[in-house]
Coordinates of C-alpha atoms in Angstrom, one line a residue:
Chain A
M85 CA 0.1 0.0 0.0
I86 CA 1.3 3.3 -0.9
F87 CA -0.1 6.4 0.8
E88 CA 0.5 9.8 -0.9
I89 CA -0.4 13.1 0.4
K90 CA -0.3 15.9 -2.3
G91 CA -0.2 19.5 -1.2
I92 CA -3.1 19.4 1.3
S93 CA -4.2 22.4 3.2
F94 CA -6.7 22.6 6.0
S95 CA -8.0 25.5 8.1
Y96 CA -10.3 25.6 11.1
N97 CA -12.6 28.7 10.7
S98 CA -10.3 30.3 8.2
K99 CA -7.3 29.8 10.5
P100 CA -4.8 27.8 8.5
V101 CA -3.6 24.7 10.3
L102 CA -1.9 22.8 7.5
Q103 CA -0.5 24.5 4.5
E104 CA 0.4 22.6 1.2
L105 CA 1.8 19.5 2.9
S106 CA 3.1 16.7 0.8
L107 CA 4.5 13.4 1.6
T108 CA 4.6 9.8 0.8
L109 CA 4.4 6.6 2.9
N110 CA 5.5 3.2 1.6
A111 CA 4.3 -0.4 2.9
G112 CA 6.0 -1.5 6.2
E113 CA 7.2 2.0 7.1
I114 CA 6.9 3.9 10.3
L115 CA 6.5 7.6 9.9
G116 CA 6.9 9.8 12.9
L117 CA 5.2 13.2 12.9
I118 CA 6.9 15.6 15.3
G119 CA 6.6 19.1 16.2
P120 CA 5.5 21.4 19.0
N121 CA 1.9 21.7 20.3
G122 CA -0.5 23.2 17.7
S123 CA 1.9 22.4 14.8
G124 CA -0.8 20.4 12.9
K125 CA 0.1 16.7 13.8
S126 CA -3.3 15.6 14.9
T127 CA -5.0 17.6 12.2
L128 CA -2.8 15.8 9.5
L129 CA -3.7 12.4 11.0
K130 CA -7.4 13.1 10.9
C131 CA -7.1 14.3 7.3
M132 CA -5.3 11.1 6.6
D133 CA -8.4 9.1 7.8
N134 CA -10.9 11.5 6.1
I135 CA -12.3 12.5 9.5
L136 CA -11.5 16.1 8.5
K137 CA -11.6 17.1 4.9
P138 CA -8.6 19.1 3.5
C139 CA -9.7 22.1 1.6
A140 CA -7.1 21.9 -1.0
G141 CA -4.8 19.1 -2.4
C142 CA -5.5 15.4 -2.3
I143 CA -4.6 12.1 -0.6
L144 CA -4.1 9.0 -2.6
V145 CA -4.3 5.4 -1.3
D146 CA -2.7 3.1 -3.9
G147 CA -3.6 5.8 -6.5
K148 CA -7.2 6.1 -5.5
M149 CA -8.7 9.3 -4.1
L150 CA -9.3 9.0 -0.4
N151 CA -12.1 11.5 -0.4
E152 CA -14.0 9.5 -3.1
M153 CA -13.9 6.3 -1.2
K154 CA -16.9 5.2 1.3
R155 CA -16.3 5.4 4.9
E156 CA -16.7 1.8 5.3
T157 CA -14.0 1.0 2.7
I158 CA -11.6 3.5 4.3
A159 CA -12.3 1.6 7.6
K160 CA -11.1 -1.5 6.2
K161 CA -7.8 0.0 5.0
I162 CA -7.0 2.5 7.7
G163 CA -7.1 2.1 11.5
F164 CA -7.1 5.2 13.6
V165 CA -6.3 5.5 17.3
P166 CA -7.3 8.9 18.5
Q167 CA -5.7 10.8 21.3
R168 CA -8.4 11.0 23.9
E169 CA -11.2 8.7 24.1
G170 CA -14.1 8.8 26.6
S171 CA -17.1 6.7 27.0
R172 CA -19.7 7.4 29.6
F173 CA -21.2 4.0 29.3
P174 CA -19.9 0.7 30.7
S175 CA -18.1 -1.4 28.1
T176 CA -15.9 -4.5 28.5
V177 CA -12.4 -4.6 27.1
F178 CA -13.5 -7.4 24.8
D179 CA -16.5 -5.3 23.4
A180 CA -14.2 -2.3 23.1
V181 CA -11.8 -4.3 20.8
L182 CA -14.7 -6.1 19.0
I183 CA -16.1 -2.8 17.8
G184 CA -13.0 -2.6 15.5
R185 CA -14.9 -5.2 13.4
K186 CA -17.7 -2.8 12.8
P187 CA -17.0 -2.4 9.2
H188 CA -17.7 -6.2 8.8
I189 CA -20.7 -6.5 11.2
T190 CA -24.4 -5.7 10.4
W191 CA -26.6 -7.7 12.8
K192 CA -24.2 -9.5 14.9
P193 CA -20.5 -10.5 15.0
A194 CA -19.6 -13.6 13.1
E195 CA -17.4 -16.4 14.4
K196 CA -14.5 -14.9 12.4
D197 CA -14.9 -11.5 14.0
L198 CA -14.7 -13.1 17.5
K199 CA -11.8 -15.1 16.5
I200 CA -9.7 -12.2 15.1
T201 CA -10.7 -10.3 18.4
T202 CA -9.4 -12.9 20.7
E203 CA -6.4 -13.5 18.8
I204 CA -5.4 -9.7 18.8
I205 CA -6.2 -9.5 22.6
K206 CA -4.0 -12.7 23.2
K207 CA -1.2 -11.0 21.0
L208 CA -1.4 -7.7 22.9
N209 CA -1.2 -9.6 26.2
I210 CA -4.5 -8.2 27.5
S211 CA -6.2 -11.5 27.8
D212 CA -6.5 -11.2 31.6
I213 CA -8.5 -8.1 31.5
A214 CA -10.5 -9.0 28.6
M215 CA -13.8 -9.2 30.6
R216 CA -13.1 -6.2 32.8
D217 CA -14.8 -2.9 32.4
L218 CA -12.8 -0.2 30.3
D219 CA -12.9 2.1 33.4
A220 CA -11.3 -0.4 35.7
I221 CA -8.0 -0.7 33.8
S222 CA -4.8 1.4 33.8
G223 CA -4.0 4.0 31.2
G224 CA -1.3 1.9 29.6
Q225 CA -3.7 -1.2 29.3
R226 CA -6.4 1.2 27.8
Q227 CA -4.0 2.4 25.2
K228 CA -3.3 -1.2 24.3
V229 CA -7.0 -1.8 24.0
F230 CA -7.5 1.2 21.6
I231 CA -4.5 -0.1 19.4
A232 CA -6.0 -3.6 19.6
R233 CA -9.4 -2.2 18.2
A234 CA -7.4 -0.6 15.3
L235 CA -5.7 -3.9 14.7
V236 CA -8.8 -6.0 14.4
Q237 CA -9.9 -3.7 11.6
E238 CA -7.0 -5.5 9.8
P239 CA -5.9 -2.2 8.3
E240 CA -3.0 -1.6 6.0
I241 CA -2.2 1.7 7.6
L242 CA -2.3 2.4 11.3
L243 CA -2.6 6.1 12.4
L244 CA -1.8 6.7 16.0
D245 CA -2.2 10.1 17.7
E246 CA 0.3 10.3 20.5
P247 CA 0.0 6.7 21.7
T248 CA 2.6 7.1 24.4
N249 CA 1.1 10.1 26.2
N250 CA 0.5 9.5 29.9
L251 CA 2.0 6.1 29.9
D252 CA 4.8 4.9 32.1
M253 CA 8.3 3.9 30.4
R254 CA 7.4 0.2 30.2
H255 CA 4.1 0.8 28.5
Q256 CA 5.5 3.4 26.1
L257 CA 8.0 0.8 24.9
E258 CA 5.5 -1.9 24.7
V259 CA 3.0 0.0 22.7
L260 CA 5.6 1.1 20.1
D261 CA 6.9 -2.4 20.0
I262 CA 3.5 -3.7 19.1
V263 CA 3.4 -1.2 16.3
K264 CA 6.8 -2.0 15.1
K265 CA 6.0 -5.6 15.0
Q266 CA 2.8 -4.9 13.1
T267 CA 4.9 -3.1 10.4
Q268 CA 6.9 -6.1 9.8
T269 CA 3.8 -7.7 8.2
G270 CA 3.8 -4.9 5.6
V271 CA 1.4 -2.6 7.6
S272 CA 2.5 1.0 7.6
A273 CA 2.1 3.3 10.5
V274 CA 2.0 7.1 11.1
I275 CA 2.7 8.2 14.6
A276 CA 2.2 11.6 16.1
I277 CA 4.6 11.7 19.0
H278 CA 6.1 14.3 21.4
D279 CA 8.9 12.3 22.7
L280 CA 11.7 12.9 20.2
N281 CA 13.8 10.0 21.6
L282 CA 11.3 7.4 21.1
A283 CA 10.5 8.9 17.7
G284 CA 14.2 8.7 16.6
R285 CA 14.4 5.2 17.9
Y286 CA 11.3 3.6 16.4
C287 CA 10.5 5.6 13.3
D288 CA 11.9 4.9 9.9
K289 CA 11.2 8.4 8.6
L290 CA 10.5 11.6 10.4
V291 CA 8.6 14.7 9.5
M292 CA 9.0 17.8 11.6
L293 CA 6.0 20.1 11.5
Y294 CA 6.1 23.7 12.3
N295 CA 3.0 26.0 11.9
G296 CA 1.3 23.7 9.6
C297 CA 4.3 23.2 7.2
I298 CA 7.0 20.6 7.0
F299 CA 10.1 22.2 8.5
A300 CA 12.2 19.0 7.9
A301 CA 11.7 15.7 6.7
G302 CA 14.0 12.6 6.5
G303 CA 15.6 10.0 8.7
P304 CA 16.4 10.2 12.5
E305 CA 19.3 12.6 11.4
I306 CA 16.7 15.5 11.3
L307 CA 16.8 15.4 15.1
H308 CA 19.5 18.1 15.0
P309 CA 20.1 21.0 17.2
D310 CA 19.8 23.3 14.3
N311 CA 16.2 22.1 13.6
I312 CA 15.1 21.7 17.2
K313 CA 16.1 25.3 18.0
P314 CA 13.9 27.1 15.6
V315 CA 11.0 24.8 15.8
Y316 CA 10.7 24.1 19.6
G317 CA 12.7 27.2 20.8
V318 CA 14.9 25.0 22.9
Q319 CA 18.6 24.7 22.8
A320 CA 19.3 21.0 22.7
S321 CA 22.2 18.6 22.5
V322 CA 22.0 15.4 20.6
L323 CA 24.0 12.3 21.7
T324 CA 24.4 9.0 20.0
H325 CA 23.8 5.9 22.1
R326 CA 23.9 2.5 20.2
G327 CA 23.6 4.0 16.8
K328 CA 20.5 5.9 17.7
Q329 CA 20.1 9.7 18.4
Y330 CA 19.0 11.0 21.7
V331 CA 17.9 14.5 22.3
I332 CA 18.8 16.3 25.5
P333 CA 17.0 19.5 26.0
E334 CA 19.2 22.1 27.7
Y335 CA 17.2 25.4 28.1
P336 CA 14.6 27.3 26.4
E337 CA 15.7 30.1 24.0
Chain B
M209 CA -4.3 -21.3 21.9
A210 CA -5.7 -22.3 25.2
G211 CA -5.8 -18.6 26.3
E212 CA -7.8 -17.7 23.2
E213 CA -10.3 -20.4 23.9
R214 CA -10.8 -19.1 27.5
I215 CA -11.4 -15.5 26.3
L216 CA -13.9 -16.6 23.7
S217 CA -15.7 -18.8 26.0
G218 CA -15.7 -16.0 28.6
Y219 CA -17.3 -13.7 26.0
K220 CA -19.9 -16.4 25.1
E221 CA -20.9 -17.1 28.6
Q222 CA -21.3 -13.3 29.0
T223 CA -23.5 -13.1 25.9
G224 CA -25.6 -16.1 26.9
K225 CA -26.3 -14.5 30.3
K226 CA -27.5 -11.4 28.5
I227 CA -29.8 -13.3 26.3
L228 CA -31.1 -15.3 29.5
F229 CA -31.9 -12.0 31.2
G230 CA -33.6 -10.7 28.2
L231 CA -35.7 -13.9 28.0
L232 CA -36.5 -13.4 31.7
F233 CA -37.8 -10.0 30.9
C234 CA -39.9 -11.4 28.1
L235 CA -41.4 -14.1 30.5
M236 CA -42.1 -11.5 33.0
L237 CA -43.8 -9.4 30.5
V238 CA -46.2 -12.2 29.6
L239 CA -47.0 -12.8 33.2
V240 CA -47.7 -9.1 33.8
I241 CA -50.0 -9.2 30.8
V242 CA -51.9 -12.0 32.3
V243 CA -52.2 -10.2 35.6
S244 CA -53.2 -7.1 33.8
V245 CA -56.1 -8.8 32.1
V246 CA -57.3 -10.2 35.4
L247 CA -57.1 -7.1 37.5
G248 CA -59.2 -4.1 37.2
S249 CA -61.5 -1.8 38.9
Y250 CA -64.4 -3.9 38.0
S251 CA -63.5 -7.4 39.2
L252 CA -64.4 -10.3 37.1
P253 CA -64.0 -14.1 37.8
I254 CA -61.2 -15.8 36.0
S255 CA -63.6 -18.3 34.4
E256 CA -65.6 -15.4 32.8
I257 CA -62.4 -13.7 31.6
W258 CA -61.4 -17.0 30.1
S259 CA -64.5 -17.4 28.1
A260 CA -64.6 -13.7 27.1
L261 CA -61.0 -14.2 25.6
F262 CA -62.5 -16.7 23.2
F263 CA -65.6 -14.6 22.5
K264 CA -67.9 -16.8 24.4
G265 CA -68.5 -14.6 27.6
S266 CA -71.3 -12.2 28.3
D267 CA -71.5 -8.9 26.7
V268 CA -70.4 -7.0 29.6
T269 CA -67.2 -9.1 30.2
S270 CA -66.4 -9.2 26.6
N271 CA -66.8 -5.4 26.4
I272 CA -64.5 -4.9 29.5
I273 CA -61.9 -7.2 28.2
W274 CA -61.7 -6.5 24.6
N275 CA -62.5 -2.7 24.6
I276 CA -61.0 -1.6 27.7
R277 CA -58.3 -3.9 29.2
I278 CA -56.7 -5.3 26.2
P279 CA -56.3 -2.0 24.3
R280 CA -55.0 -0.5 27.4
I281 CA -52.5 -3.4 27.8
L282 CA -51.3 -3.1 24.3
T283 CA -51.0 0.6 24.5
A284 CA -48.8 0.3 27.6
I285 CA -46.7 -2.1 25.6
V286 CA -46.4 -0.1 22.5
A287 CA -45.9 3.2 24.4
G288 CA -43.5 1.8 27.0
A289 CA -41.4 0.1 24.2
G290 CA -41.4 3.2 22.1
L291 CA -40.5 5.6 24.9
S292 CA -37.7 3.4 26.2
V293 CA -36.1 2.7 22.8
A294 CA -36.3 6.4 22.1
G295 CA -34.5 7.0 25.4
A296 CA -31.9 4.4 24.8
A297 CA -31.1 5.7 21.3
M298 CA -30.9 9.4 22.5
Q299 CA -28.6 8.4 25.3
S300 CA -26.2 6.6 22.8
I301 CA -26.5 9.1 20.1
L302 CA -25.8 12.1 22.4
K303 CA -23.3 10.1 24.4
N304 CA -25.4 11.4 27.3
P305 CA -26.5 9.2 30.2
L306 CA -29.2 11.6 31.2
G307 CA -30.6 11.8 27.8
S308 CA -34.3 11.0 27.2
P309 CA -37.4 12.5 25.6
F310 CA -38.5 13.9 29.1
T311 CA -35.2 15.2 30.4
L312 CA -34.3 17.0 27.0
G313 CA -37.6 18.8 27.1
I314 CA -38.9 16.9 24.0
S315 CA -41.9 15.5 25.8
S316 CA -43.0 18.9 27.1
A317 CA -42.5 20.4 23.8
A318 CA -44.7 17.6 22.2
G319 CA -47.3 18.2 25.1
F320 CA -47.1 22.0 24.2
G321 CA -47.8 21.0 20.6
A322 CA -50.7 19.0 21.6
A323 CA -52.0 21.9 23.8
F324 CA -51.4 24.2 20.8
S325 CA -53.5 22.2 18.5
I326 CA -56.3 21.9 21.1
G327 CA -56.3 25.4 22.3
I328 CA -55.5 27.4 19.3
L329 CA -56.0 25.2 16.3
G330 CA -59.2 23.8 17.8
A331 CA -58.5 20.0 17.4
G332 CA -60.2 18.5 20.4
T333 CA -63.4 18.7 22.4
M334 CA -64.3 17.1 25.8
H335 CA -66.9 14.5 25.5
A336 CA -68.3 12.7 28.6
S337 CA -68.9 9.0 27.9
T338 CA -70.7 6.5 30.1
A339 CA -67.8 5.1 32.1
N340 CA -65.0 7.6 32.2
A341 CA -64.8 11.2 30.8
A342 CA -62.8 10.9 27.8
I343 CA -61.2 13.4 25.5
I344 CA -62.3 13.0 21.9
I345 CA -60.0 14.5 19.5
N346 CA -61.8 15.6 16.4
N347 CA -58.6 15.6 14.4
P348 CA -56.0 13.4 16.0
Y349 CA -53.6 13.8 13.0
L350 CA -53.4 17.5 13.5
T351 CA -52.6 17.0 17.2
T352 CA -49.8 14.5 16.3
F353 CA -48.5 16.7 13.7
S354 CA -48.4 19.7 16.0
A355 CA -46.9 17.7 18.7
F356 CA -44.2 16.4 16.2
F357 CA -43.6 19.8 15.0
W358 CA -42.9 21.3 18.4
S359 CA -40.9 18.4 19.6
L360 CA -38.8 18.9 16.4
V361 CA -38.2 22.5 17.6
A362 CA -36.7 21.2 20.9
T363 CA -34.7 18.5 19.1
M364 CA -33.2 21.1 16.8
V365 CA -32.1 23.2 19.7
I366 CA -30.5 20.1 21.3
L367 CA -28.8 19.0 18.2
F368 CA -27.4 22.4 17.5
L369 CA -26.0 22.4 20.9
A370 CA -24.5 19.1 20.5
K371 CA -23.1 19.8 17.2
Y372 CA -21.8 23.4 17.3
K373 CA -21.2 23.9 21.0
G374 CA -19.8 20.5 21.9
A375 CA -22.2 20.7 24.8
S376 CA -21.4 18.6 27.7
P377 CA -24.2 16.2 29.0
E378 CA -24.8 18.6 31.9
T379 CA -25.3 21.5 29.5
M380 CA -27.7 19.6 27.4
I381 CA -29.8 18.6 30.5
L382 CA -29.7 22.2 31.6
T383 CA -31.0 23.2 28.2
G384 CA -33.5 20.4 28.3
V385 CA -34.8 21.8 31.6
A386 CA -35.0 25.2 30.3
L387 CA -36.8 24.0 27.2
G388 CA -39.1 22.0 29.4
S389 CA -40.2 24.9 31.5
L390 CA -40.5 27.2 28.4
F391 CA -42.8 24.8 26.9
T392 CA -44.8 24.2 30.0
A393 CA -45.1 28.0 30.3
G394 CA -46.4 28.0 26.8
T395 CA -49.0 25.3 27.6
T396 CA -50.1 27.2 30.7
A397 CA -50.4 30.4 28.6
I398 CA -52.6 28.5 26.2
Q399 CA -54.7 27.2 29.1
Y400 CA -55.1 30.7 30.5
F401 CA -56.9 31.8 27.3
S402 CA -58.9 28.7 26.7
D403 CA -62.4 27.9 27.7
D404 CA -63.0 25.3 30.4
V405 CA -63.7 22.4 28.1
R406 CA -60.4 22.9 26.4
I407 CA -58.5 23.6 29.6
A408 CA -59.7 20.2 30.8
A409 CA -58.6 18.6 27.5
I410 CA -55.2 20.2 27.9
V411 CA -54.7 19.5 31.5
F412 CA -55.8 15.8 30.9
W413 CA -53.0 15.8 28.3
T414 CA -50.2 16.7 30.6
F415 CA -51.1 13.6 32.8
G416 CA -50.1 10.5 30.5
D417 CA -52.9 8.1 30.7
L418 CA -53.2 4.8 28.9
G419 CA -56.9 4.6 28.9
R420 CA -57.6 7.2 26.3
A421 CA -56.2 5.3 23.2
S422 CA -58.7 3.5 21.2
L423 CA -57.8 0.4 19.2
K424 CA -57.5 2.6 16.1
D425 CA -55.2 5.0 17.9
L426 CA -53.2 2.0 19.0
G427 CA -52.9 0.8 15.4
V428 CA -51.6 4.3 14.4
M429 CA -49.1 4.3 17.2
A430 CA -47.8 0.7 16.3
L431 CA -47.6 1.7 12.7
F432 CA -45.0 4.3 13.6
I433 CA -43.4 2.9 16.7
I434 CA -42.6 -0.6 15.4
P435 CA -40.8 0.4 12.3
A436 CA -38.8 2.9 14.4
I437 CA -37.8 0.1 16.8
F438 CA -36.5 -1.8 13.7
Y439 CA -34.6 1.2 12.5
F440 CA -32.8 1.5 15.9
L441 CA -32.1 -2.3 15.8
V442 CA -30.5 -2.0 12.3
N443 CA -28.4 0.7 13.6
A444 CA -27.3 -1.0 17.0
W445 CA -23.7 -1.4 15.9
N446 CA -23.4 2.1 14.6
Y447 CA -24.5 3.3 18.1
N448 CA -22.1 0.9 19.6
A449 CA -19.3 2.6 17.6
M450 CA -20.5 6.1 18.5
K451 CA -20.3 5.3 22.1
Y452 CA -16.6 5.4 22.0
G453 CA -16.4 8.9 20.5
D454 CA -17.1 10.5 17.2
E455 CA -13.6 10.2 15.8
T456 CA -13.4 6.6 16.7
A457 CA -16.8 5.9 15.0
K458 CA -15.9 7.8 12.0
S459 CA -12.7 5.8 11.6
L460 CA -14.9 2.7 11.9
G461 CA -16.8 3.8 8.9
V462 CA -19.9 5.2 10.7
N463 CA -21.5 8.2 9.1
V464 CA -21.8 9.9 12.5
D465 CA -23.5 13.2 11.6
A466 CA -26.2 11.6 9.5
I467 CA -26.9 8.9 11.8
R468 CA -27.1 11.2 14.7
I469 CA -29.6 13.5 13.0
A470 CA -31.8 10.7 11.7
G471 CA -31.8 9.0 15.2
M472 CA -32.7 12.2 17.0
L473 CA -35.5 12.8 14.5
I474 CA -36.9 9.4 14.7
S475 CA -36.8 9.3 18.5
S476 CA -38.4 12.7 18.7
F477 CA -41.2 11.4 16.4
I478 CA -41.9 8.3 18.6
T479 CA -42.1 10.7 21.4
A480 CA -44.5 12.9 19.6
V481 CA -46.7 10.1 18.5
A482 CA -46.7 8.6 22.0
V483 CA -47.4 11.9 23.7
S484 CA -50.3 12.8 21.1
F485 CA -52.1 9.5 21.9
V486 CA -51.4 9.0 25.6
G487 CA -50.0 12.3 26.9
I488 CA -46.8 12.8 28.8
I489 CA -45.4 9.8 30.5
G490 CA -42.1 10.9 32.1
F491 CA -39.0 9.1 33.2
V492 CA -39.7 5.7 31.4
G493 CA -37.4 6.6 28.6
L494 CA -34.8 7.6 31.0
V495 CA -34.9 5.1 33.6
V496 CA -35.4 2.0 31.6
P497 CA -32.2 2.0 29.5
H498 CA -30.2 2.4 32.6
I499 CA -31.8 -0.5 34.4
V500 CA -31.0 -2.6 31.3
R501 CA -27.4 -1.4 31.2
K502 CA -27.0 -2.2 34.7
I503 CA -28.3 -5.7 34.4
I504 CA -27.0 -6.7 31.0
G505 CA -24.2 -4.2 30.0
G506 CA -24.0 -1.6 27.5
N507 CA -24.0 -3.5 24.1
E508 CA -26.7 -1.8 21.9
M509 CA -27.4 -5.1 20.2
Y510 CA -29.0 -6.2 23.5
L511 CA -29.8 -2.8 25.0
I512 CA -32.2 -1.8 22.2
P513 CA -34.5 -4.8 22.2
F514 CA -34.4 -5.4 25.9
S515 CA -35.1 -1.8 26.6
C516 CA -38.2 -2.2 24.5
V517 CA -39.3 -5.3 26.5
L518 CA -38.5 -3.8 29.9
G519 CA -40.0 -0.5 29.1
A520 CA -43.3 -2.3 28.1
L521 CA -43.1 -4.3 31.3
L522 CA -42.5 -1.2 33.5
L523 CA -45.2 0.8 32.0
L524 CA -47.7 -2.1 32.2
L525 CA -46.6 -2.5 36.1
S526 CA -47.1 1.2 36.6
D527 CA -50.5 1.0 35.1
I528 CA -51.6 -2.0 37.2
A529 CA -50.5 0.0 40.2
A530 CA -52.3 3.1 38.8
R531 CA -55.5 1.2 38.3
T532 CA -55.4 -0.6 41.7
V533 CA -53.7 1.7 44.3
I534 CA -56.8 3.6 45.1
A535 CA -59.4 1.6 43.3
P536 CA -62.0 2.4 42.1
V537 CA -60.3 5.7 41.2
V538 CA -57.9 5.1 38.3
L539 CA -54.9 7.3 38.4
P540 CA -53.2 8.5 35.2
V541 CA -50.1 6.5 34.8
G542 CA -48.0 9.5 34.0
I543 CA -48.3 10.7 37.6
L544 CA -47.2 7.3 38.8
T545 CA -44.2 7.1 36.6
S546 CA -43.1 10.5 37.7
F547 CA -43.4 9.7 41.3
M548 CA -41.2 6.7 40.7
G549 CA -39.0 8.0 38.1
A550 CA -38.0 11.3 39.8
P551 CA -36.2 9.7 42.8
L552 CA -34.5 7.2 40.5
F553 CA -33.3 10.1 38.4
I554 CA -31.9 11.8 41.3
Y555 CA -30.4 8.5 42.4
L556 CA -28.6 8.3 38.9
V557 CA -27.3 11.9 39.3
I558 CA -26.0 11.2 42.7
K559 CA -24.3 8.0 41.9
G560 CA -22.8 9.7 38.9
R561 CA -20.2 8.1 36.8
E562 CA -19.6 5.0 38.7
Y563 CA -23.1 3.8 37.9
W564 CA -23.1 4.1 34.2

C-alpha cells in the first residue's frame, strides 16, 4: 500500500492549520510526525483518515482518491487511534476491541470476528483483563485496548495520535513495540509523537511540522540542534547511543 | 491457543447471560400481561375472563376485556417500548446518560404541541362517555403533527448544541430543563386563554394516561413505533461505535452526523406520537435503558431490544398500580411514573459516573 499526500491544506474557521503539505508513505514504514503543540500533527492524522476534509490538495491510497472512497471502505484499510477517548457508558475490554470489526458487522458479529478479536487480545497480552470494564483498567492497558481495536480492523495503515502520552516507560516501549511488530507484516504506520527520543528510535522516517508546514523531513538525522532550536525554541544537544540519536533539552531560548 | 479459547468462552458465557436475562424480561412481560387482564377496577371471575377471551363470555365481560383492558395493555406495551427505545437511542447518540425524551424537554414540547392544536387550532373537544370522561380529538392527526412539529423544535435546539457547541451532558440537560419549562409555560399560557372544556382537555393531556387510546389509535401508534424500533435495531452497531467517540466511530466507517440527526428525528417522532395519543409519560425513557445497562451491560445489540421489553413491562406494571392503588379511582399512569422516576433520576445523578 502506498499512501501519498499531495499538497493538502486545512483550516479551522479560516485559520490555516496545514499548508500545502506533501509526503509519501510506503508499505511497512513507520513515519513519525513530530513538532510542537499546535503544529498540525493531529489535524494531519485526521485528514489522513478522512475525518477532517482538507480544503485543497488530495490524498491517494494506492492511487485512489481517499475522499472519493466510502467510509466503510476506508475503515477496512485505515485504522485510527485517537488521542483522547471517553465513554460514559460501561463497556468491557472485549467489546471495545470487537467494535473494530464494525465495518464487517451488520446484525451480530460472526465467528470470524470473534476469532480475530481474541487473537489480537492474546497477542497484545491483555487476555487477563478481557472481561473487565474499560474504566477499571490502567491508562497503559487502555492504550493497548485502543490499538487492539485498530488492529482487528486488519488495516493496511495504522494512524496513532500520541499513543505514548501519559504512559509509564514500560508501557511506552510496549506500545511502540506492538506497532513495530505490526509493520513487519507490511502494515505501515504514522505516529504523532512528542517524545523525540522514542520517535528517533522507532520511526523509519520523520517529518517535523512547524506552523502547519513541513520544516524538515528525512531519517532520524533531522533530530538536529539546528532544527530543534527554531521549531521548539529549545537549545538541545544530541547524543548517539547504540547508533540511535537521543535529544537532551538544555534550556529554552 | 488455550488462552484464546478461554477469552472466547468468557465472552460467550457473558452473551448467554445477557440473552437469558432478556428472555426473563419477556417471560415477566407475559406474566404481567396476564395479571393485567385479570386485575381491574371492575372485578371479574377468572372463568368469565377466560371465556370472554374466546368470545364466549357475556357482553359486559367481553366489552371490558376487549374494549378496555386489552387496548390498554397493548397501548402500555407499545408506548412503553417506544419511549424506552427513544431514550436508549438518545442516550447513545448524544453520548449522554441523562438523555431521554423527558429530560431533554422533548416530551414537554410535544405536550405543548398537543395543547397548541387543542387550544389554538381547535383540534379537540371534551366528551363525557358513560364510564370515564374521555377526550375526543376531532382531528388526531393535527394533534400528532403539531406535537411532532414542536418536539422537532426542541430537538433542533439540542442537536445544535451538541454539534456546534460541543455541549457537555450537563449543559444539554440544563438546556432540556430550560426548554421543558419554556414549553410548560407555553402550555399554561394557552390554558389561560382557553375555555374550560379545552382547559380540561389540555390538563388531561399533561397527565399521561393509557386509557384514552382506542384500538384505532393503538394501530396508528404501532404503525409508527414498530418500524422505528426496527430502525434502531438495524443501527445498533453504529450506536455501539459512536459510544466510543465521534472520531473513533468515523474511523470505523460510521457516518456519524447523518446517523445522529436521523436517530434524533426518529426518537422525537416516537415521543411525539406517544405523547399525542397517551399524553406525557415521564421518566420511562430515562430510567429503563439504565436498568437494562446495569443488568446486561452496554452492548446496543441487546440494549435496544431489551429496553423495549423492559419499557413495556415497567409501564404495564405502573399502570396496574395506577389502576389498583386507590381503586375504583384510576390514576393517570403519568403521575405514577413521575413519582417513581424522579427519585430514580436523582439517584442516577448522585451515583454519577460509577453507575453508568
